[in-house]
PDB file of C-alpha atoms in Angstrom:
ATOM      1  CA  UNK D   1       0.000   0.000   0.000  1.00  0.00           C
ATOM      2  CA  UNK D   2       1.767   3.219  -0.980  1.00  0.00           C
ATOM      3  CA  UNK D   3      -1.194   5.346  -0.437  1.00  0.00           C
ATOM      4  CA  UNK D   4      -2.509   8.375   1.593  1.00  0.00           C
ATOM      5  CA  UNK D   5      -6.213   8.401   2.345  1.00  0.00           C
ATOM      6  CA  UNK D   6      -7.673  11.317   3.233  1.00  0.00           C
ATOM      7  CA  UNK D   7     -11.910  11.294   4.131  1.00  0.00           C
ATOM      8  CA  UNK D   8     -13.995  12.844   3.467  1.00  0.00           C
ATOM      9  CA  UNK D   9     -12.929  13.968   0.216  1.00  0.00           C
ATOM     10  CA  UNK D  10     -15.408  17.083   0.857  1.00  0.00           C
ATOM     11  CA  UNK D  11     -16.844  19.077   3.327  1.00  0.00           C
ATOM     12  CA  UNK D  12     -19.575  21.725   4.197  1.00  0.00           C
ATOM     13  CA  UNK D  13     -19.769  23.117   7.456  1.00  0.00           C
ATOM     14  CA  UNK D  14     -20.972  26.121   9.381  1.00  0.00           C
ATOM     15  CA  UNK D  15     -18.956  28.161  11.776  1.00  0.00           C
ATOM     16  CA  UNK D  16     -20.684  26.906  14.644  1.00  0.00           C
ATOM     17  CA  UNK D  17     -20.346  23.063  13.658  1.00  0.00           C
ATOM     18  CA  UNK D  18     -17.702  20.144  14.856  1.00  0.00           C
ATOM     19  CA  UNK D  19     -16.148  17.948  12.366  1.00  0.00           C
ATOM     20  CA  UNK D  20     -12.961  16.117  11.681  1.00  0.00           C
ATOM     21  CA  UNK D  21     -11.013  14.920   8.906  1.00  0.00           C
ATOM     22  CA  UNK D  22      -9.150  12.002   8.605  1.00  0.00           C
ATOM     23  CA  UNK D  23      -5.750  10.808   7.074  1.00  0.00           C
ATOM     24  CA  UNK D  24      -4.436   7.259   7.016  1.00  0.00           C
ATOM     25  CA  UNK D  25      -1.358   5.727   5.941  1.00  0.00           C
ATOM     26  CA  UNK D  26       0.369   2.112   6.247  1.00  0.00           C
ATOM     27  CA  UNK D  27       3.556   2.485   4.632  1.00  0.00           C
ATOM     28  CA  UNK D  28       5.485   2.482   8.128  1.00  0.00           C
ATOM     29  CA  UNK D  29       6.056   6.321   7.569  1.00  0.00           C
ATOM     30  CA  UNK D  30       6.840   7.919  10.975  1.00  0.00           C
ATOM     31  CA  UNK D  31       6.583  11.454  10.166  1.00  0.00           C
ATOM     32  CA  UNK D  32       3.050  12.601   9.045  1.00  0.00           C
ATOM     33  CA  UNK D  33       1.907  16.113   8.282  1.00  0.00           C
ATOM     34  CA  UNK D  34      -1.055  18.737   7.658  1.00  0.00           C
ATOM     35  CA  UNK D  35      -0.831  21.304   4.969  1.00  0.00           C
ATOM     36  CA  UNK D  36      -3.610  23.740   4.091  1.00  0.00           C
ATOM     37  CA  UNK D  37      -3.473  25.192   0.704  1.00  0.00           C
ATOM     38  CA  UNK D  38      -5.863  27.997  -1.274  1.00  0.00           C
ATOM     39  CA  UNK D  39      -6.722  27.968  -4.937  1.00  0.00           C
ATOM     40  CA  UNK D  40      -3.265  29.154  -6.963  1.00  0.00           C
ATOM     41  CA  UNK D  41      -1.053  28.863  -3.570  1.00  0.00           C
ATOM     42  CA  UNK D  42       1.583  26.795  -2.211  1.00  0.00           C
ATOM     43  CA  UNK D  43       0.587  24.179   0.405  1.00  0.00           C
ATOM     44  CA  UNK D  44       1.185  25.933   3.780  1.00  0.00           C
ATOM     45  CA  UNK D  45       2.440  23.619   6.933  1.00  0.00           C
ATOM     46  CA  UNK D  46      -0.143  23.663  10.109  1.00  0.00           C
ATOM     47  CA  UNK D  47       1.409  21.022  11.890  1.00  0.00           C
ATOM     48  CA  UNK D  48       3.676  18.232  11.834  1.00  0.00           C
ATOM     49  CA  UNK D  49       3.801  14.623  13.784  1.00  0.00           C
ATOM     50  CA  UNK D  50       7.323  12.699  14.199  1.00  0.00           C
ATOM     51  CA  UNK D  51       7.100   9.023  15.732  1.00  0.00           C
ATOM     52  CA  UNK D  52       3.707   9.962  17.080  1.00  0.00           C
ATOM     53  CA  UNK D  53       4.494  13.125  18.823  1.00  0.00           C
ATOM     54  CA  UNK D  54       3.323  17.044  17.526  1.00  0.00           C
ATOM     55  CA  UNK D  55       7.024  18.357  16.770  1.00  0.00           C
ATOM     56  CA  UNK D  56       5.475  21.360  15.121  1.00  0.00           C
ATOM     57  CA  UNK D  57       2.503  24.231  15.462  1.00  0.00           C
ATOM     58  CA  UNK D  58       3.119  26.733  13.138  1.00  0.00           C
ATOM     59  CA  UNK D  59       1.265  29.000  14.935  1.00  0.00           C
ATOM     60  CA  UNK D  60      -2.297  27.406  14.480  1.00  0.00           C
ATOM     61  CA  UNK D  61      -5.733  29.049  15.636  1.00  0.00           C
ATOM     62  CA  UNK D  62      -6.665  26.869  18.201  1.00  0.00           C
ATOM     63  CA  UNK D  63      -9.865  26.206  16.519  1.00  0.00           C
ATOM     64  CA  UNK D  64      -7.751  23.111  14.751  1.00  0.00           C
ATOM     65  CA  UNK D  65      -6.780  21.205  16.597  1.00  0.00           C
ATOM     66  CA  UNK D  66      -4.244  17.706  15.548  1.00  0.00           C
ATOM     67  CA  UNK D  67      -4.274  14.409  17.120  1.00  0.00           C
ATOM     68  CA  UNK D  68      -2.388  11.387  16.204  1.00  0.00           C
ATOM     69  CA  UNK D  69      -3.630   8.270  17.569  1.00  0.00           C
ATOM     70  CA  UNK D  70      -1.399   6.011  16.252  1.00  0.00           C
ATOM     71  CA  UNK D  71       1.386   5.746  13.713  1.00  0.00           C
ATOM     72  CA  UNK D  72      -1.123   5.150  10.627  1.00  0.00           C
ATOM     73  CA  UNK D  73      -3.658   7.599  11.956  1.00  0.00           C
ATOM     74  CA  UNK D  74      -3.455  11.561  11.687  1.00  0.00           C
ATOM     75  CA  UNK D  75      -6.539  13.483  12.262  1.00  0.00           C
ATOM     76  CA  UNK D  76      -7.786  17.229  12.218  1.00  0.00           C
ATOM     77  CA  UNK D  77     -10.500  18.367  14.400  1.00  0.00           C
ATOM     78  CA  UNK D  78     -12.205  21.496  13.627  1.00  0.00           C
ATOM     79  CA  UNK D  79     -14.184  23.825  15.848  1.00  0.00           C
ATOM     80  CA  UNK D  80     -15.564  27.022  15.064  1.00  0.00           C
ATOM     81  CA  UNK D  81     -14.175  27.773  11.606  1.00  0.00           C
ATOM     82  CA  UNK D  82     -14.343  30.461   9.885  1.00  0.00           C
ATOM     83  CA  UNK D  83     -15.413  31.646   6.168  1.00  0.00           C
ATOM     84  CA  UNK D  84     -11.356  32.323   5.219  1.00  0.00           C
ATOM     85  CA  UNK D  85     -10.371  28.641   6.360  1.00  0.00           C
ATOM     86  CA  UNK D  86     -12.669  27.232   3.505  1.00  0.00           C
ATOM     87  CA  UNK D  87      -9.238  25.487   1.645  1.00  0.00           C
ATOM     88  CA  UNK D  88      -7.857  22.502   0.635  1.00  0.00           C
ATOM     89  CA  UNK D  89      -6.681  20.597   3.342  1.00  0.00           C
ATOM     90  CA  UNK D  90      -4.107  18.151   2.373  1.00  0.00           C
ATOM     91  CA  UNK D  91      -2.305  15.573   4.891  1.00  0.00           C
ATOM     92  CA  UNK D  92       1.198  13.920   3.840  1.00  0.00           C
ATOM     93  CA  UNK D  93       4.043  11.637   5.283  1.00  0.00           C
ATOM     94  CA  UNK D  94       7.081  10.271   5.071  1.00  0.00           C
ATOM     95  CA  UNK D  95       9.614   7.725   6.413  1.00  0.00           C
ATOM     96  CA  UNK D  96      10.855  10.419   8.587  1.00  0.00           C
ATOM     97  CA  UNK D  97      11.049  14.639   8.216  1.00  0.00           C
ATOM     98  CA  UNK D  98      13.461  14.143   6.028  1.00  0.00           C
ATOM     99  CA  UNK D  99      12.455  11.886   3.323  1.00  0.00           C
ATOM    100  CA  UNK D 100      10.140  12.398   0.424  1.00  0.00           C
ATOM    101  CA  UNK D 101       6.774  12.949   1.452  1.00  0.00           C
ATOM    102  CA  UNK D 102       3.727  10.996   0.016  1.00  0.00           C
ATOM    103  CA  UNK D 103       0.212  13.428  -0.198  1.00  0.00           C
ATOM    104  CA  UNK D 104      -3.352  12.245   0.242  1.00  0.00           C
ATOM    105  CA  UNK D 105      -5.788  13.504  -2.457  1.00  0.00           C
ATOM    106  CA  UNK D 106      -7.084  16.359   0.408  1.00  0.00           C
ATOM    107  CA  UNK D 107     -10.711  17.187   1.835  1.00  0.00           C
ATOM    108  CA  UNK D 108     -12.022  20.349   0.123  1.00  0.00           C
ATOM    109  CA  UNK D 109     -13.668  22.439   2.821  1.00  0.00           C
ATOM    110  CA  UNK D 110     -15.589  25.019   2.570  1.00  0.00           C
ATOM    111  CA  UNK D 111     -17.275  26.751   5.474  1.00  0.00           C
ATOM    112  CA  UNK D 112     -20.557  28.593   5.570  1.00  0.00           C
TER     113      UNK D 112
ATOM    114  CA  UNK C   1      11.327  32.682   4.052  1.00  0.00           C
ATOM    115  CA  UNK C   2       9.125  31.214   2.016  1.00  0.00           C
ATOM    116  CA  UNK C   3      11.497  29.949  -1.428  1.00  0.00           C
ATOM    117  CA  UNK C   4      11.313  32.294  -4.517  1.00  0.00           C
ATOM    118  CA  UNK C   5      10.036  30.072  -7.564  1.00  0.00           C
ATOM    119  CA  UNK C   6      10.891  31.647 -11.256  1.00  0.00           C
ATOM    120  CA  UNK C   7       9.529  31.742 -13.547  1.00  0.00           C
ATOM    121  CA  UNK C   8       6.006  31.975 -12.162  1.00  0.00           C
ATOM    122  CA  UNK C   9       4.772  30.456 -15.309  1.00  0.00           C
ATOM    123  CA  UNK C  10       5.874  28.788 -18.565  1.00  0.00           C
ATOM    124  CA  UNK C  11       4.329  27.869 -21.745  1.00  0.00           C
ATOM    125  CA  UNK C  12       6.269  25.263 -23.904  1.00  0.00           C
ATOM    126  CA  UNK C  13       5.847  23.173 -27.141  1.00  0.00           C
ATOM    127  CA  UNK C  14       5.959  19.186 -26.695  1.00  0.00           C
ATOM    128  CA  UNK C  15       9.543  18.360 -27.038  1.00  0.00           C
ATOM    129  CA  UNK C  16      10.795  21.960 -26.108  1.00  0.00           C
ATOM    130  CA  UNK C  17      13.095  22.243 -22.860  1.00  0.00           C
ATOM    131  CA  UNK C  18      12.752  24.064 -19.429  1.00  0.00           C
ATOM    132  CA  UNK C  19      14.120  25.004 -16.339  1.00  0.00           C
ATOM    133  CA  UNK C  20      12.534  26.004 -13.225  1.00  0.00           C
ATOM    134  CA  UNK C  21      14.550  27.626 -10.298  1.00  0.00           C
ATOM    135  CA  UNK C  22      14.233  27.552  -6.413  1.00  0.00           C
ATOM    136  CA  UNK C  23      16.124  30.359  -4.343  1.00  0.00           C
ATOM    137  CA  UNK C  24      16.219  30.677  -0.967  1.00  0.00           C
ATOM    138  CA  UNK C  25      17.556  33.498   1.923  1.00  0.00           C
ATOM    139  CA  UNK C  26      18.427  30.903   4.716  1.00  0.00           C
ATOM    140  CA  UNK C  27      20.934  27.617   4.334  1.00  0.00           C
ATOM    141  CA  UNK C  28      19.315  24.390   3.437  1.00  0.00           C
ATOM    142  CA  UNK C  29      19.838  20.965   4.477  1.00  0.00           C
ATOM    143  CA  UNK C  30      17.652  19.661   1.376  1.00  0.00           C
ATOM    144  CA  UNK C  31      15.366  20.910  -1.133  1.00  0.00           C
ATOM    145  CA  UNK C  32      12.131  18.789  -2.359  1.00  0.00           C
ATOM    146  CA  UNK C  33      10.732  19.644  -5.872  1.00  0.00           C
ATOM    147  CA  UNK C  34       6.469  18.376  -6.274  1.00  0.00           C
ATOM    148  CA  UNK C  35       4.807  18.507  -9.857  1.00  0.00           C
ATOM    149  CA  UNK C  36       0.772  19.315  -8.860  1.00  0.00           C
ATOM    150  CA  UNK C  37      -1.303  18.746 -11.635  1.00  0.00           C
ATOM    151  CA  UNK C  38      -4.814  20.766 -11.701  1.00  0.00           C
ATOM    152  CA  UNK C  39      -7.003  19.062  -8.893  1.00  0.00           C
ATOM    153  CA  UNK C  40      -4.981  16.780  -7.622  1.00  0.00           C
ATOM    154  CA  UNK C  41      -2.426  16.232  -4.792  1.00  0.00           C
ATOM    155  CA  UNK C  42       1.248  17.255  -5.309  1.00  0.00           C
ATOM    156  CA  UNK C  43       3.317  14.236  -6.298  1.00  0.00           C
ATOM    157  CA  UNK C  44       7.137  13.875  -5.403  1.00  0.00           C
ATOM    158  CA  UNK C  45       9.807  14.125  -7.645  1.00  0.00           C
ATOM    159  CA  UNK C  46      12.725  14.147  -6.120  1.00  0.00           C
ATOM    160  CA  UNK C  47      14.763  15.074  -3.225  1.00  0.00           C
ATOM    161  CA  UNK C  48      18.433  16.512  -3.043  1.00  0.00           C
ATOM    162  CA  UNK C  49      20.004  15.992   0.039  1.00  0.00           C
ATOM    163  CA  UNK C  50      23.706  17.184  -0.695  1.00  0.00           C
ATOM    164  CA  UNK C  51      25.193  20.525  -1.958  1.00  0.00           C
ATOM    165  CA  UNK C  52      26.181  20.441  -5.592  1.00  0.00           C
ATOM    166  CA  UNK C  53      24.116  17.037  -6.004  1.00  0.00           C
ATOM    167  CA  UNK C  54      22.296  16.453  -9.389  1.00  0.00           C
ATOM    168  CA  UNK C  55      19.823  13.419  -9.762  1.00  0.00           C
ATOM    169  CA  UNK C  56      17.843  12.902 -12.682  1.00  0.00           C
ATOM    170  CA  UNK C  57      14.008  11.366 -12.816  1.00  0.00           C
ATOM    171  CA  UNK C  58      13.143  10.468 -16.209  1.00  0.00           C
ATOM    172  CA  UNK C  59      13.800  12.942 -18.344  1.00  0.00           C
ATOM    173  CA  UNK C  60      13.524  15.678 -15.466  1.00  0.00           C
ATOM    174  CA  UNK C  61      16.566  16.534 -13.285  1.00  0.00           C
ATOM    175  CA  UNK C  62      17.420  19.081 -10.959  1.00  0.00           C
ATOM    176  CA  UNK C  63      20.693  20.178  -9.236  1.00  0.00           C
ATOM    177  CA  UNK C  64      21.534  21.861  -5.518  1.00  0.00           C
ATOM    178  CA  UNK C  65      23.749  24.629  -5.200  1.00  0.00           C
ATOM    179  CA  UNK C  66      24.229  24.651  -1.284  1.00  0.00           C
ATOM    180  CA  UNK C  67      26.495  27.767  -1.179  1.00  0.00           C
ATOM    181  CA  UNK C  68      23.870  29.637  -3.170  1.00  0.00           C
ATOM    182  CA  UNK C  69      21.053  28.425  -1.683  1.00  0.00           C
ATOM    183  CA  UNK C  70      19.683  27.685  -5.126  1.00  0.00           C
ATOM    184  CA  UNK C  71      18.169  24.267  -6.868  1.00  0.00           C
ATOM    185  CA  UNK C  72      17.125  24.362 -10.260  1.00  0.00           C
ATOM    186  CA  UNK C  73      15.151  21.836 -11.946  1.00  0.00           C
ATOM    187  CA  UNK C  74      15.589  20.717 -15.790  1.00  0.00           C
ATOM    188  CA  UNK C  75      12.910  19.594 -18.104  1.00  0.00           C
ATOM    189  CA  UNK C  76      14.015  18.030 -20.963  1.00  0.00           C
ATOM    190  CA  UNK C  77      11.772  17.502 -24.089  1.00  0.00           C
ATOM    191  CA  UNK C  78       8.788  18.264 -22.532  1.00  0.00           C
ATOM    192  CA  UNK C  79       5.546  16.017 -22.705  1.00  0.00           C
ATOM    193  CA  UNK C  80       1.890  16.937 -22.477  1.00  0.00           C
ATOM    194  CA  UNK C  81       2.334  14.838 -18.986  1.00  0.00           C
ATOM    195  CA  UNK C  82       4.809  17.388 -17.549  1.00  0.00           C
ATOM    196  CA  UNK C  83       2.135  19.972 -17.489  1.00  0.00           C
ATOM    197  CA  UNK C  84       1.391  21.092 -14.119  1.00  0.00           C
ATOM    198  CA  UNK C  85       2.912  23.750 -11.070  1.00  0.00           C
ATOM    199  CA  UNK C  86       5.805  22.568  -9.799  1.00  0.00           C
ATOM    200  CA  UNK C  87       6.947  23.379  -6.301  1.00  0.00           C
ATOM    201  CA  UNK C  88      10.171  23.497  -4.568  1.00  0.00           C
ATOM    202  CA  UNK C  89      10.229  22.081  -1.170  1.00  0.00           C
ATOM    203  CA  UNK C  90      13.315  23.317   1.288  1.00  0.00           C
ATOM    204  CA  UNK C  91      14.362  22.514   4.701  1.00  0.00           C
ATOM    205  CA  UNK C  92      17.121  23.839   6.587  1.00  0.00           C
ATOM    206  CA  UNK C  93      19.315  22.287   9.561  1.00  0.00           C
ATOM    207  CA  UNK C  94      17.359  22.815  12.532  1.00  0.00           C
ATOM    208  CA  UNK C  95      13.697  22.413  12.343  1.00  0.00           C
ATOM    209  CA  UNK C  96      11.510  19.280  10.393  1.00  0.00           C
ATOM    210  CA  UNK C  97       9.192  22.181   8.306  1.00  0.00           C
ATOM    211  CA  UNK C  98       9.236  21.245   4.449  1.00  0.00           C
ATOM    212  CA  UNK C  99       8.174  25.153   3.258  1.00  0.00           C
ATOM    213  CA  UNK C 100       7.058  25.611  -0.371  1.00  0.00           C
ATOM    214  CA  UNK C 101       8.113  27.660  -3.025  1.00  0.00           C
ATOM    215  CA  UNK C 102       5.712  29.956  -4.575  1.00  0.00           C
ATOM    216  CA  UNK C 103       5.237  27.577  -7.708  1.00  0.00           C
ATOM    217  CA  UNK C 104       5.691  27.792 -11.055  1.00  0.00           C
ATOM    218  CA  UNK C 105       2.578  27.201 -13.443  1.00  0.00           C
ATOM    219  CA  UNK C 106       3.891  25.192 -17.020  1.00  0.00           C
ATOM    220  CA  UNK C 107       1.876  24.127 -19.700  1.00  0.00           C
ATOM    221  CA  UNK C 108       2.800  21.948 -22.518  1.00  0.00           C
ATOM    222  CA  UNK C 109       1.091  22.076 -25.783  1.00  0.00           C
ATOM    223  CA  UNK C 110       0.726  20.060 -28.584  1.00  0.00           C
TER     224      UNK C 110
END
């Protein structure tokens, strides 16, 4: 399996709903990621996990909020969005930060 | 911080060449370079993990120029397939971020 699978593959939500996405690899990669990226941009790091442990926040609105239950599991749990988070939401991984990272297809959301 | 990309954009002929530079202001331990194609995820290309190394994919390779802080990557008789934005990944020594480039948009026509 050399695949990233991110669900859902789209999302509507309102600023006062609770949802999560999900991201799951089983490659044995160690290092997995979140990127958010807008139409005609470069993916922008949120936050990345290394052996199961949140090595980086880049400064995040606590409204998402990462969790990484196990090594094949990444998640994104979203609170209280906004209109200007409506993005593509992308995860990745790798074998560890510094090897070539492998993207899931992204969730689309876009927030009402 | 964030890599400079140039061109932003490129339109080629099938079989018609190209080359795609990243430049950075900090020192890098290794650059990434992506191909996105309209829609879809960013694929990886290749990574360069040494200064002055070249590696080739296909007929797409790219150098690293450490002391610059430069990568460059070469497209070589272009297909319809190479169509896309490519992005330049770089890290430097001390943190695990992968930052992107600001892209470069290419089109191949027939």
């Amino acid at each position: 399996d050399t695949e990233v699978t991110q669900t859902p593959k789209h999302l509507v939500m309102g600023m006062t709903n609770k949802k999560s996405l999900k991201c799951e690899q089983h490659m044995g990669h160690r290092a997995m990621y979140w990127y958010k990226q807008k139409a005609k941009k470069p993916p922008e790091l949120m936050f990345v996990y290394s052996y199961e442990k949140l090595s980086i926040n880049e400064s995040v609105p606590s409204r998402f909020s990462p969790e990484c239950p196990n090594s094949s599991l990444l998640n994104l749990h979203l609170h209280a969005l906004q209109p200007e988070d409506s993005a593509l939401y992308l995860c990745a991984s790798s074998q560890v930060p510094a090897y070539g990272y492998t993207f899931g297809s992204g969730t689309r959301l876009t927030v009402v | 911080q964030q890599p400079v990309q140039s061109p932003q954009a490129v339109i080629l002929r099938e079989g018609e060449d190209a080359v795609i530079n990243c430049s950075s202001s900090k020192a890098l331990y290794s650059v990434h370079w992506y191909r996105q194609k309209h829609g879809e995820a960013p694929v990886f290309l290749m990574i360069l993990l040494k200064g002055g190394e070249q590696k080739g994919h296909e007929k797409i390779s790219a150098s690293f120029n450490e002391k610059k802080q430069q990568s460059s990557l070469y497209l070589t008789a272009s297909q319809l397939s190479y169509s896309g934005t490519y992005f330049c990944g770089t890290r430097d020594y001390n943190t695990d971020k992968l930052i992107f480039g600001t892209g470069t948009r290419l089109q191949v026509f027939p």
